[in-house]
């Protein structure tokens, strides 16, 4: 029962009844059945029910004597949990399943979706980047996402801290898709719970993982192939030289997607990955117009949507006023080698100037930040 890298080229028979869908879920959740094995079993046996009947014998042929299928009760429980959460099962053969995702080498056989599934039919651009994003990076992500939304595109990202959060928040009213590393009903990180709920009005949360699954490190690379697979292009806003965003970019290249990157200061580690991508041939991005130029023209009624209202920086994660070392750390995380206006930093922090100013003085005296002419701040070299 070894895994292949590509599923069978034979299209599976669509599940037409609740029993068929339950069988699909049982087969996919059975031990040692990965995506390629799932498609191969369906191609050979015709239906999931027939594949389930044959699977124990297949396992014995592979030398597995104690094989057991996914219990029916487990699959029934997952479907019940989905109904209670308001999630919809979308199988790879369903009309709702995104055509672009179906064309990647290892399309998820089953997706769980919560929210407005109609956005799956619209043109999409993925935007990813650093979790510890700078203020400049967050501003760039918001601007790009808002302009792409006005042009009729749905944004796709991963609901992570930093760039992902900025992208989703900027396109709540125009349509955004969050691809989850855990179950579609498990909100991670916790501070994005409200954002995850708000996006269901016009957007979607999507996952291939079982309902209730807590995200683990090994899940994120798998999630990233879906982010890139859904979209016509992947835009990397900020990324370190070794980061999950570069995994998404590599997936995009493997899937014949456009890869685009926002350049950054050579001394800023958060921009190293973007600069590497540009050096290796990715298109350099200065504005949404550069992204749109790389994509086929969009003809959609959504193209005339007004720009979403400007996004104000979110309140501090803990819900209390930032101060002391917490504020110092946040300031340092938002600054980089490129100068940033002090008033813009204060707005990004969503913290009163009377609180931020003493912290800036402390950091300047400690030699951690440098003040330049015109009220500009940067990290000290």
Coordinates of C-alpha atoms in Angstrom, one line a residue:
X1 CA 0.0 0.0 0.0
X2 CA 2.8 2.4 -0.9
X3 CA 1.9 5.9 -1.8
X4 CA 2.4 7.2 -5.3
X5 CA 3.0 10.9 -6.1
X6 CA 0.1 11.2 -8.5
X7 CA -3.5 9.9 -8.4
X8 CA -5.0 7.8 -11.0
X9 CA -6.0 9.6 -14.2
X10 CA -9.3 7.8 -14.2
X11 CA -12.0 10.1 -12.9
X12 CA -13.8 8.6 -9.9
X13 CA -17.5 7.9 -9.9
X14 CA -19.2 10.8 -8.1
X15 CA -20.9 9.9 -4.8
X16 CA -24.6 10.6 -5.3
X17 CA -26.1 9.5 -2.0
X18 CA -25.4 10.1 1.7
X19 CA -24.2 6.5 1.9
X20 CA -21.8 7.1 -0.9
X21 CA -20.4 10.1 0.7
X22 CA -20.0 8.3 4.0
X23 CA -18.1 5.5 2.2
X24 CA -15.8 8.1 0.6
X25 CA -15.0 9.5 4.0
X26 CA -14.5 6.1 5.6
X27 CA -12.1 5.1 2.8
X28 CA -10.1 8.3 3.0
X29 CA -9.8 8.1 6.8
X30 CA -8.8 4.4 6.8
X31 CA -5.3 3.5 7.9
X32 CA -2.5 3.9 5.3
X33 CA -4.9 5.3 2.7
X34 CA -3.4 8.5 1.4
X35 CA -4.5 10.6 -1.5
X36 CA -2.9 8.5 -4.2
X37 CA -4.0 5.2 -2.7
X38 CA -7.6 6.6 -2.4
X39 CA -7.7 7.4 -6.1
X40 CA -6.1 4.2 -7.1
X41 CA -8.6 2.1 -5.1
X42 CA -11.5 4.0 -6.6
X43 CA -10.2 3.6 -10.1
X44 CA -9.7 -0.1 -9.6
X45 CA -12.9 -1.0 -7.7
X46 CA -15.3 1.6 -9.1
X47 CA -17.0 2.7 -5.9
X48 CA -15.8 3.5 -2.3
X49 CA -18.0 0.7 -1.0
X50 CA -16.3 -1.8 -3.2
X51 CA -12.9 -0.4 -2.3
X52 CA -13.7 -0.7 1.4
X53 CA -14.6 -4.4 0.9
X54 CA -11.4 -5.1 -1.0
X55 CA -9.1 -3.1 1.3
X56 CA -8.4 -5.7 4.0
X57 CA -7.3 -8.2 1.3
X58 CA -5.1 -5.5 -0.3
X59 CA -3.6 -4.9 3.1
X60 CA -2.9 -8.6 3.6
X61 CA -1.2 -8.7 0.2
X62 CA 1.1 -5.9 1.4
X63 CA 2.0 -8.0 4.5
X64 CA -0.4 -6.2 7.0
X65 CA -2.2 -8.9 8.9
X66 CA -4.0 -6.7 11.6
X67 CA -5.6 -4.2 9.2
X68 CA -8.9 -2.6 10.2
X69 CA -11.0 -0.1 8.3
X70 CA -12.0 3.3 9.6
X71 CA -15.1 2.4 11.7
X72 CA -18.4 3.6 10.3
X73 CA -19.1 5.3 13.6
X74 CA -16.0 7.5 13.3
X75 CA -17.1 8.7 9.8
X76 CA -20.7 9.2 11.0
X77 CA -19.4 11.2 13.9
X78 CA -17.3 13.5 11.6
X79 CA -20.3 14.1 9.4
X80 CA -22.4 14.9 12.4
X81 CA -19.7 17.3 13.7
X82 CA -19.7 19.0 10.3
X83 CA -23.4 19.5 10.3
X84 CA -23.3 21.0 13.8
X85 CA -20.6 23.4 12.8
X86 CA -22.3 24.4 9.6
X87 CA -19.6 22.8 7.4
X88 CA -20.3 21.4 3.9
X89 CA -18.6 18.4 2.4
X90 CA -17.2 19.1 -1.1
X91 CA -15.9 16.0 -3.0
X92 CA -13.5 16.2 -5.9
X93 CA -16.2 15.2 -8.3
X94 CA -18.7 17.9 -7.1
X95 CA -19.5 20.9 -9.4
X96 CA -18.5 23.2 -6.5
X97 CA -15.0 21.8 -6.3
X98 CA -12.5 24.4 -7.7
X99 CA -11.3 23.4 -11.2
X100 CA -7.9 24.8 -10.6
X101 CA -7.4 22.7 -7.4
X102 CA -8.7 19.6 -9.2
X103 CA -5.8 19.9 -11.7
X104 CA -2.9 19.8 -9.2
X105 CA -1.0 16.4 -8.8
X106 CA -2.6 15.5 -5.5
X107 CA -6.0 17.2 -5.1
X108 CA -7.8 16.6 -1.8
X109 CA -10.6 14.1 -2.4
X110 CA -12.7 15.8 0.2
X111 CA -12.8 19.3 1.5
X112 CA -14.8 20.7 4.4
X113 CA -16.1 24.3 3.7
X114 CA -17.7 26.8 6.0
X115 CA -19.1 30.1 4.7
X116 CA -20.0 31.4 1.2
X117 CA -19.0 28.6 -1.2
X118 CA -19.8 30.7 -4.2
X119 CA -16.4 32.4 -3.9
X120 CA -14.8 29.1 -5.0
X121 CA -16.0 29.9 -8.6
X122 CA -14.4 33.3 -8.7
X123 CA -10.8 34.1 -9.8
X124 CA -8.4 33.9 -6.9
X125 CA -5.0 35.2 -5.9
X126 CA -3.0 33.7 -3.0
X127 CA -1.1 36.0 -0.7
X128 CA 1.3 34.7 2.0
X129 CA 4.1 36.1 4.1
X130 CA 5.8 36.4 7.5
X131 CA 4.0 35.9 10.8
X132 CA 6.3 38.4 12.4
X133 CA 5.6 40.9 9.6
X134 CA 6.9 44.5 9.7
X135 CA 4.5 47.5 9.6
X136 CA 5.6 48.2 6.0
X137 CA 4.9 44.6 5.1
X138 CA 1.4 44.7 6.7
X139 CA 0.6 48.0 4.9
X140 CA 1.7 46.5 1.6
X141 CA -0.4 43.4 2.1
X142 CA -3.5 45.4 2.9
X143 CA -3.0 47.7 -0.1
X144 CA -2.4 44.8 -2.5
X145 CA -5.4 42.8 -1.1
X146 CA -7.8 45.7 -1.3
X147 CA -6.8 46.6 -4.9
X148 CA -7.1 43.0 -6.0
X149 CA -10.5 42.8 -4.4
X150 CA -11.6 45.9 -6.3
X151 CA -10.4 44.2 -9.5
X152 CA -12.7 41.2 -8.8
X153 CA -10.2 38.7 -7.2
X154 CA -10.8 36.6 -4.1
X155 CA -7.8 36.5 -1.8
X156 CA -6.5 33.2 -0.5
X157 CA -4.3 32.8 2.6
X158 CA -3.8 30.7 5.7
X159 CA -5.3 32.7 8.6
X160 CA -1.9 32.9 10.3
X161 CA -0.6 35.9 12.2
X162 CA 1.0 38.8 10.3
X163 CA 0.6 39.0 6.5
X164 CA -2.2 36.4 6.3
X165 CA -4.3 38.3 8.9
X166 CA -3.8 41.6 7.0
X167 CA -4.9 40.0 3.7
X168 CA -8.1 38.4 5.2
X169 CA -9.0 41.6 7.2
X170 CA -8.6 43.8 4.1
X171 CA -11.0 41.7 2.0
X172 CA -13.7 40.6 4.5
X173 CA -16.4 42.4 2.4
X174 CA -15.3 41.3 -1.0
X175 CA -14.5 37.6 -0.5
X176 CA -11.5 35.8 1.1
X177 CA -10.6 32.2 1.6
X178 CA -8.7 30.9 4.6
X179 CA -7.2 27.4 4.1
X180 CA -6.8 25.8 7.5
X181 CA -4.0 23.5 8.7
X182 CA -6.4 21.8 11.2
X183 CA -10.1 21.1 11.1
X184 CA -12.2 23.8 9.5
X185 CA -13.9 24.2 12.9
X186 CA -10.7 24.6 14.9
X187 CA -9.7 28.3 15.0
X188 CA -5.9 28.9 15.1
X189 CA -4.3 31.1 16.1
X190 CA -6.9 31.9 18.8
X191 CA -6.5 35.7 18.5
X192 CA -8.0 35.3 14.9
X193 CA -11.2 33.7 16.1
X194 CA -13.2 36.9 15.5
X195 CA -11.7 37.4 12.0
X196 CA -12.4 33.7 11.2
X197 CA -16.0 34.2 12.1
X198 CA -16.4 37.5 10.2
X199 CA -15.1 36.1 7.0
X200 CA -18.0 33.7 6.7
X201 CA -20.3 36.5 5.6
X202 CA -18.7 36.9 2.2
X203 CA -15.8 34.4 2.3
X204 CA -14.9 30.8 3.2
X205 CA -12.9 28.6 5.6
X206 CA -11.6 25.5 3.9
X207 CA -9.8 22.4 5.1
X208 CA -9.0 18.8 4.0
X209 CA -8.4 17.7 7.6
X210 CA -11.0 15.8 9.7
X211 CA -13.4 18.0 11.7
X212 CA -12.0 18.8 15.1
X213 CA -8.3 18.2 14.2
X214 CA -5.9 20.4 16.1
X215 CA -3.2 21.8 13.7
X216 CA 0.3 20.4 14.0
X217 CA 3.5 21.4 12.4
X218 CA 3.4 18.6 9.8
X219 CA 0.0 19.8 8.6
X220 CA 1.1 23.2 7.4
X221 CA 3.1 22.1 4.3
X222 CA 0.2 20.0 3.1
X223 CA -2.1 23.0 3.7
X224 CA 0.2 25.2 1.6
X225 CA -0.3 23.2 -1.6
X226 CA -4.0 23.9 -1.4
X227 CA -3.4 27.7 -0.9
X228 CA -1.3 27.7 -4.1
X229 CA -3.5 25.2 -5.9
X230 CA -6.7 27.3 -5.5
X231 CA -5.1 30.4 -7.1
X232 CA -3.9 31.6 -10.4
X233 CA -0.9 33.3 -8.8
X234 CA 0.9 33.4 -5.4
X235 CA 2.1 36.7 -4.1
X236 CA 4.8 36.6 -1.3
X237 CA 4.9 39.8 0.6
X238 CA 7.5 39.1 3.3
X239 CA 9.3 35.8 3.9
X240 CA 12.5 34.6 5.6
X241 CA 15.0 32.6 3.6
X242 CA 13.6 29.4 5.2
X243 CA 9.9 29.8 5.7
X244 CA 6.5 28.2 5.0
X245 CA 5.8 31.0 2.5
X246 CA 8.6 29.6 0.3
X247 CA 7.1 26.2 0.5
X248 CA 3.9 27.7 -0.9
X249 CA 5.9 29.4 -3.6
X250 CA 7.6 26.1 -4.6
X251 CA 4.2 24.4 -4.7
X252 CA 3.0 27.1 -7.0
X253 CA 5.9 26.5 -9.4
X254 CA 5.2 22.8 -9.3
X255 CA 1.5 23.5 -10.1
X256 CA 2.4 25.9 -13.0
X257 CA 1.2 28.9 -11.1
X258 CA 2.6 32.4 -11.3
X259 CA 4.9 33.3 -8.4
X260 CA 5.3 37.0 -7.6
X261 CA 7.2 38.7 -4.7
X262 CA 7.4 42.1 -3.1
X263 CA 11.1 43.1 -2.8
X264 CA 12.5 44.2 0.6
X265 CA 15.6 45.7 2.2
X266 CA 18.7 43.5 1.8
X267 CA 19.4 43.8 5.6
X268 CA 15.9 42.7 6.6
X269 CA 15.8 39.0 7.2
X270 CA 12.0 39.0 6.7
X271 CA 12.6 40.1 3.1
X272 CA 15.3 37.5 2.3
X273 CA 13.0 34.9 0.9
X274 CA 11.2 37.4 -1.4
X275 CA 14.6 38.7 -2.7
X276 CA 15.7 35.2 -3.3
X277 CA 12.5 34.5 -5.3
X278 CA 13.0 37.6 -7.4
X279 CA 16.7 36.7 -8.0
X280 CA 15.5 33.2 -9.2
X281 CA 12.9 34.6 -11.6
X282 CA 9.8 35.5 -9.7
X283 CA 8.1 38.7 -10.9
X284 CA 8.8 41.8 -8.8
X285 CA 5.6 43.4 -7.4
X286 CA 5.2 47.1 -6.7
X287 CA 1.4 47.2 -6.8
X288 CA -1.7 45.2 -7.6
X289 CA -1.4 46.3 -11.2
X290 CA 1.7 44.2 -11.5
X291 CA -0.2 41.2 -10.2
X292 CA -3.2 41.7 -12.5
X293 CA -0.8 42.1 -15.5
X294 CA 0.5 38.6 -14.8
X295 CA -3.0 37.0 -14.8
X296 CA -5.7 36.4 -17.4
X297 CA -8.3 39.3 -17.6
X298 CA -11.2 39.0 -15.2
X299 CA -14.7 39.4 -16.4
X300 CA -16.9 39.3 -13.4
X301 CA -19.7 41.3 -11.9
X302 CA -17.6 41.6 -8.8
X303 CA -15.0 43.8 -10.6
X304 CA -17.0 46.9 -9.8
X305 CA -17.1 46.3 -6.0
X306 CA -16.1 49.4 -4.0
X307 CA -12.9 49.2 -2.0
X308 CA -13.4 47.9 1.5
X309 CA -13.2 50.5 4.3
X310 CA -9.7 51.1 5.5
X311 CA -8.6 48.6 8.0
X312 CA -7.5 49.9 11.3
X313 CA -4.8 47.9 13.1
X314 CA -6.3 45.3 15.4
X315 CA -6.3 45.9 19.1
X316 CA -3.5 44.2 21.1
X317 CA -4.0 40.5 21.2
X318 CA -4.5 40.3 24.9
X319 CA -7.3 42.9 24.9
X320 CA -5.3 45.1 27.3
X321 CA -3.1 48.1 26.7
X322 CA 0.4 47.1 25.7
X323 CA 3.2 48.4 27.9
X324 CA 6.6 47.6 29.2
X325 CA 8.6 44.8 27.6
X326 CA 5.5 43.6 25.6
X327 CA 5.4 47.0 23.8
X328 CA 9.1 47.1 23.3
X329 CA 9.0 43.6 21.6
X330 CA 6.1 44.6 19.4
X331 CA 7.8 47.8 18.3
X332 CA 11.0 46.0 17.4
X333 CA 9.0 43.4 15.5
X334 CA 7.3 46.1 13.4
X335 CA 10.5 48.0 12.5
X336 CA 13.2 47.0 10.1
X337 CA 16.1 48.5 8.2
X338 CA 13.8 50.5 6.0
X339 CA 12.7 53.8 7.8
X340 CA 9.1 54.0 9.0
X341 CA 7.3 57.2 10.0
X342 CA 6.7 57.4 13.8
X343 CA 3.0 58.4 13.5
X344 CA 2.4 55.4 11.1
X345 CA 4.0 53.0 13.6
X346 CA 1.7 54.4 16.4
X347 CA -1.3 53.9 14.2
X348 CA -0.2 50.3 13.3
X349 CA 0.2 49.5 17.0
X350 CA -3.3 50.8 17.9
X351 CA -1.8 52.2 21.1
X352 CA -1.9 55.8 22.3
X353 CA 1.1 58.0 21.5
X354 CA 1.6 58.8 25.2
X355 CA 2.3 55.1 25.7
X356 CA 4.4 54.5 22.6
X357 CA 6.6 57.6 22.9
X358 CA 8.4 56.7 26.2
X359 CA 9.0 53.2 24.8
X360 CA 10.6 54.6 21.7
X361 CA 12.9 56.7 23.9
X362 CA 13.9 53.7 25.9
X363 CA 14.7 51.7 22.8
X364 CA 16.6 54.6 21.3
X365 CA 18.7 55.0 24.5
X366 CA 19.3 51.2 24.5
X367 CA 20.7 51.5 20.9
X368 CA 18.0 49.2 19.5
X369 CA 16.3 51.7 17.2
X370 CA 17.6 54.7 15.3
X371 CA 15.7 58.0 14.8
X372 CA 16.2 59.7 11.5
X373 CA 15.3 63.1 10.0
X374 CA 11.6 63.7 9.3
X375 CA 10.3 61.6 12.2
X376 CA 11.4 58.3 10.7
X377 CA 12.4 55.2 12.7
X378 CA 14.4 52.1 11.9
X379 CA 16.1 49.3 13.6
X380 CA 19.7 50.1 14.6
X381 CA 22.3 48.4 12.5

